[in-house]
Short mmCIF file of C-alpha atoms in Angstrom, two decimals:
data_model
loop_
_atom_site.label_atom_id
_atom_site.label_comp_id
_atom_site.label_asym_id
_atom_site.label_seq_id
_atom_site.Cartn_x
_atom_site.Cartn_y
_atom_site.Cartn_z
CA MET A 1 -1.71 -10.35 -2.93
CA ARG A 2 0.91 -8.24 -2.43
CA SER A 3 0.77 -4.55 -2.18
CA GLU A 4 3.07 -2.38 -3.97
CA THR A 5 5.17 -1.18 -0.75
CA SER A 6 5.70 -5.02 -0.10
CA ILE A 7 6.88 -5.82 -3.27
CA LYS A 8 9.08 -2.68 -3.14
CA ARG A 9 10.61 -3.67 0.03
CA GLY A 10 11.40 -6.98 -0.35
CA LEU A 11 10.13 -8.22 3.06
CA LYS A 12 8.92 -11.61 2.39
CA GLU A 13 12.56 -12.30 0.30
CA GLN A 14 14.17 -11.29 3.23
CA ILE A 15 12.28 -13.07 5.57
CA ILE A 16 12.74 -16.59 3.61
CA PHE A 17 16.15 -15.78 3.65
CA LEU A 18 17.10 -15.16 7.12
CA ARG A 19 14.53 -18.53 8.26
CA GLU A 20 16.75 -20.53 5.95
CA LYS A 21 19.95 -19.58 7.30
CA GLY A 22 18.09 -20.80 10.50
CA LEU A 23 16.87 -17.26 12.52
CA SER A 24 14.09 -17.27 15.00
CA PHE A 25 11.19 -15.54 14.42
CA LYS A 26 11.88 -13.45 17.47
CA ASN A 27 15.16 -12.51 15.85
CA ILE A 28 13.98 -12.37 12.29
CA ALA A 29 11.17 -10.01 13.80
CA LYS A 30 14.19 -7.62 15.46
CA GLN A 31 16.35 -7.94 12.80
CA LEU A 32 13.90 -6.61 10.20
CA ASN A 33 11.48 -4.18 12.35
CA CYS A 34 8.03 -6.36 11.84
CA SER A 35 5.91 -8.95 13.84
CA THR A 36 6.19 -12.10 14.07
CA GLY A 37 2.88 -12.05 12.92
CA THR A 38 4.17 -11.10 9.71
CA ILE A 39 6.41 -13.52 8.89
CA SER A 40 4.15 -16.34 9.88
CA TYR A 41 1.94 -14.82 7.44
CA HIS A 42 4.88 -14.99 4.88
CA ILE A 43 6.09 -18.37 5.44
CA SER A 44 3.35 -20.95 6.77
CA GLU A 45 1.81 -22.69 4.52
CA GLY A 46 -1.64 -21.69 4.09
CA GLN A 47 -1.67 -18.93 5.75
CA LYS A 48 -3.08 -16.20 3.69
CA GLN A 49 -5.98 -18.52 3.75
CA LYS A 50 -5.94 -18.78 7.30
CA THR A 51 -5.80 -15.37 8.33
CA ASP A 52 -8.80 -14.48 5.28
CA ILE A 53 -11.23 -17.25 6.76
CA ARG A 54 -10.57 -16.40 10.38
CA ARG A 55 -10.79 -12.23 9.09
CA ASP A 56 -14.06 -13.47 7.40
CA LYS A 57 -15.47 -15.09 10.55
CA LEU A 58 -14.76 -11.89 12.55
CA ARG A 59 -16.91 -10.09 10.21
CA GLU A 60 -20.25 -11.79 10.59
CA GLY A 61 -22.31 -10.91 13.09
CA LEU A 62 -23.54 -8.00 15.08
CA GLY A 63 -20.71 -7.51 17.37
CA TYR A 64 -18.16 -6.89 14.94
CA LYS A 65 -20.85 -3.83 13.33
CA ILE A 66 -21.22 -2.82 16.78
CA LEU A 67 -17.04 -2.67 17.74
CA ARG A 68 -16.91 -0.89 13.69
CA PHE A 69 -19.22 1.81 15.43
CA MET A 70 -17.76 2.47 18.40
CA ASN A 71 -14.59 3.11 17.11
CA ASN A 72 -15.88 5.22 14.08
CA TRP A 73 -17.86 7.43 16.62
CA ASN A 74 -14.82 7.75 18.98
CA GLN A 75 -12.72 9.08 16.09
CA LYS A 76 -12.23 13.07 16.44
CA ASN A 77 -12.45 13.26 12.20
CA TYR A 78 -15.14 10.62 11.93
CA ILE A 79 -17.42 13.62 10.46
CA ARG A 80 -16.51 14.77 7.09
CA ASN A 81 -16.93 18.17 5.05
CA TYR A 82 -18.05 17.11 1.67
CA ASN A 83 -18.90 21.22 1.33
CA ASN A 84 -15.37 21.49 1.77
CA HIS A 85 -13.90 19.19 0.41
CA THR A 86 -9.82 18.93 0.07
CA LYS A 87 -8.99 15.61 -0.89
CA GLN A 88 -6.31 15.73 -4.28
CA VAL A 89 -8.13 15.88 -7.52
CA ASP A 90 -8.75 12.14 -8.49
CA ASP A 91 -7.49 10.25 -11.24
CA ILE A 92 -10.29 10.56 -13.73
CA ARG A 93 -8.90 8.79 -16.57
CA SER A 94 -8.74 5.48 -13.92
CA LYS A 95 -12.50 6.39 -12.86
CA LEU A 96 -13.17 6.66 -16.59
CA LYS A 97 -11.80 3.01 -17.65
CA SER A 98 -13.13 1.42 -14.66
CA PHE A 99 -16.28 1.92 -16.26
CA MET A 100 -15.41 0.90 -19.53
CA TYR A 101 -13.41 -2.41 -18.40
CA GLY A 102 -14.68 -2.88 -14.81
CA ASN A 103 -12.75 -2.70 -11.47
CA LYS A 104 -10.54 -4.42 -10.96
CA LYS A 105 -11.28 -5.67 -7.35
CA ARG A 106 -14.42 -6.53 -8.23
CA LYS A 107 -14.86 -10.39 -8.19
CA ASN A 108 -17.95 -9.96 -11.44
CA ARG A 109 -15.33 -8.38 -13.58
CA LEU A 110 -16.23 -9.33 -16.85
CA ASN A 111 -13.60 -10.25 -19.69
CA ILE A 112 -15.01 -8.13 -22.46
CA GLU A 113 -14.00 -7.03 -25.86
CA LYS A 114 -12.77 -3.46 -26.10
CA PRO A 115 -15.47 -1.18 -26.12
CA ASN A 116 -16.45 1.14 -28.53
CA TYR A 117 -15.35 4.34 -26.94
CA ARG A 118 -12.86 6.19 -25.36
CA PRO A 119 -12.74 7.73 -22.11
CA LEU A 120 -12.80 10.96 -23.24
CA ASP A 121 -16.07 9.81 -24.81
CA LEU A 122 -17.51 9.62 -21.89
CA TRP A 123 -16.75 12.57 -20.59
CA ARG A 124 -18.05 14.49 -23.53
CA LYS A 125 -21.32 12.71 -22.65
CA ILE A 126 -21.62 15.17 -20.17
CA TRP A 127 -19.49 18.09 -21.52
CA PRO A 128 -19.83 18.03 -25.26
CA ASN A 129 -17.25 19.88 -26.25
CA PHE A 130 -14.75 19.24 -23.92
CA GLN A 131 -11.07 19.20 -25.36
CA GLN A 132 -7.66 18.42 -23.02
CA ASN A 133 -6.31 21.88 -24.24
CA ASN A 134 -9.95 23.68 -24.04
CA LYS A 135 -11.82 22.82 -20.50
CA ASN A 136 -14.02 25.90 -20.77
CA VAL A 137 -17.16 24.21 -22.28
CA GLN A 138 -20.87 24.03 -20.99
CA ALA A 139 -22.34 20.54 -18.76
CA VAL A 140 -25.46 19.15 -20.29
CA ASN A 141 -28.55 18.07 -17.97
CA GLN A 142 -27.98 14.22 -17.19
CA TRP A 143 -31.85 14.14 -17.64
CA THR A 144 -32.54 16.13 -20.75
CA ASN A 145 -29.12 16.36 -22.08
CA LYS A 146 -29.67 19.81 -22.73
CA LEU A 147 -27.47 22.12 -21.92
CA ASP A 148 -27.73 23.20 -18.15
CA PHE A 149 -27.70 26.90 -15.90
CA ASP A 150 -27.78 27.30 -12.97
CA GLU A 151 -30.67 29.18 -10.44
CA ASN A 152 -29.14 32.32 -11.67
CA ASN A 153 -29.23 31.05 -15.14
CA GLN A 154 -25.42 30.96 -15.76
CA PRO A 155 -24.30 27.98 -17.36
CA ILE A 156 -22.93 25.32 -15.52
CA LEU A 157 -19.04 25.27 -16.46
CA TYR A 158 -16.72 22.19 -16.50
CA PRO A 159 -15.73 20.75 -13.77
CA TYR A 160 -19.30 21.63 -12.93
CA VAL A 161 -22.30 19.31 -13.37
CA ARG A 162 -25.44 18.31 -11.67
CA CYS A 163 -25.73 15.21 -9.79
CA ARG A 164 -27.89 12.85 -11.64
CA LEU A 165 -29.63 11.97 -8.52
CA THR A 166 -30.12 14.97 -6.59
CA ASP A 167 -29.87 17.77 -8.98
CA VAL A 168 -26.82 18.98 -6.98
CA ILE A 169 -24.45 21.22 -8.62
CA ILE A 170 -21.17 18.87 -7.66
CA ASN A 171 -17.30 19.41 -8.75
CA ALA A 172 -17.12 16.23 -11.29
CA VAL A 173 -13.52 16.42 -10.21
CA THR A 174 -13.43 16.21 -6.64
CA GLU A 175 -17.34 15.71 -5.48
CA SER A 176 -18.21 12.66 -7.54
CA HIS A 177 -18.33 8.97 -7.55
CA ILE A 178 -19.33 7.75 -11.33
CA ASP A 179 -22.29 5.75 -11.22
CA HIS A 180 -24.00 3.04 -13.84
CA ILE A 181 -27.51 4.17 -14.20
CA ASN A 182 -29.08 1.03 -13.48
CA SER A 183 -26.58 -0.09 -11.00
CA ASN A 184 -25.63 -2.88 -12.47
CA PRO A 185 -21.63 -3.19 -12.45
CA CYS A 186 -21.15 -5.10 -15.67
CA ASP A 187 -23.59 -3.08 -17.78
CA ASN A 188 -20.60 -0.84 -19.31
CA ASN A 189 -23.09 0.33 -22.50
CA PHE A 190 -21.90 4.10 -22.77
CA GLU A 191 -25.29 4.91 -22.09
CA ASN A 192 -25.29 3.39 -18.90
CA PHE A 193 -22.82 6.30 -17.43
CA SER A 194 -23.87 9.10 -15.47
CA ILE A 195 -22.20 11.42 -12.11
CA VAL A 196 -23.22 11.38 -9.39
CA HIS A 197 -22.74 13.16 -6.08
CA LYS A 198 -20.06 10.54 -3.70
CA LEU A 199 -23.48 10.77 -1.24
CA ALA A 200 -26.19 9.95 -3.16
CA ASN A 201 -24.16 6.88 -4.92
CA GLN A 202 -23.43 5.48 -1.14
CA ALA A 203 -27.15 5.91 -0.38
CA LYS A 204 -28.31 3.93 -3.67
CA THR A 205 -25.72 1.36 -3.38
CA SER A 206 -26.70 -1.37 -5.65
CA MET A 207 -30.54 -0.11 -6.12
CA ASP A 208 -31.85 1.23 -9.45
CA ASN A 209 -33.56 4.40 -9.62
CA GLU A 210 -37.20 2.64 -8.82
CA GLU A 211 -35.84 1.01 -5.99
CA LEU A 212 -34.08 4.34 -4.55
CA TYR A 213 -37.22 6.10 -5.00
CA VAL A 214 -39.06 4.08 -2.85
CA PHE A 215 -36.68 3.77 -0.51
CA CYS A 216 -36.36 7.51 -0.13
CA LEU A 217 -40.10 7.67 0.09
CA ASN A 218 -40.04 5.66 2.99
CA TYR A 219 -37.34 7.28 4.82
CA VAL A 220 -39.74 10.61 4.40
CA ASN A 221 -42.69 9.25 5.27
CA VAL A 222 -40.85 7.60 8.83
CA PHE A 223 -39.37 11.37 9.29
CA GLU A 224 -42.95 13.32 8.70
CA LYS A 225 -44.13 10.50 11.49
CA TYR A 226 -41.52 11.18 14.20
CA LYS A 227 -39.91 14.27 13.36
CA ASN A 228 -41.76 15.57 16.76
CA LYS A 229 -40.68 13.01 18.73
CA CYS A 230 -37.17 12.33 18.30
CA THR A 231 -35.87 12.71 22.06
CA ASN A 232 -32.26 13.37 20.67
#
């Protein structure tokens, strides 16, 4: 699928036009400031499928994983500080719609009927009195559904909420992922909606709560066993 940038640039159409005029790959590449591989990709029959097969084959096996590890390790800023997160504010409405209807990029996206709730209703599950013109509202605890307070007994106000998985108070706009509680991306019921810390969601992957619990217990046990024997 072509990107929006590719469509706006009209590169494919220009390549086809120049090729039909008889220009060589080399001359087209020089004129359009692109690679000959890009030209081949756009005009050769079945080239996209061949590229996809070649990419998938390269990603198989241990060698590709080792290469990824090495490349990530050599990046200067490969460690991301989530406590000082400076990424621009995410499009919350897009996230909520993705939960409701499924992500377009997912192969298992379902053609479901319109849910009987709105994106704003999902947000109000966490901040019951949330309004576009009144965001000074208190969050509820995602386990008890009761109004939540921090360790100093101060109300937790929007955009902050406790991560459902770690109990850490996070900024829901910049530090969160929207998570399916039962880890089923096709179950978009209102009750299956939760907000969690990005790192917690990455650790959870496709596990449900019980599987995650066992996984974490195993790690704790291993850490306790080897923490004083570690050499690095």
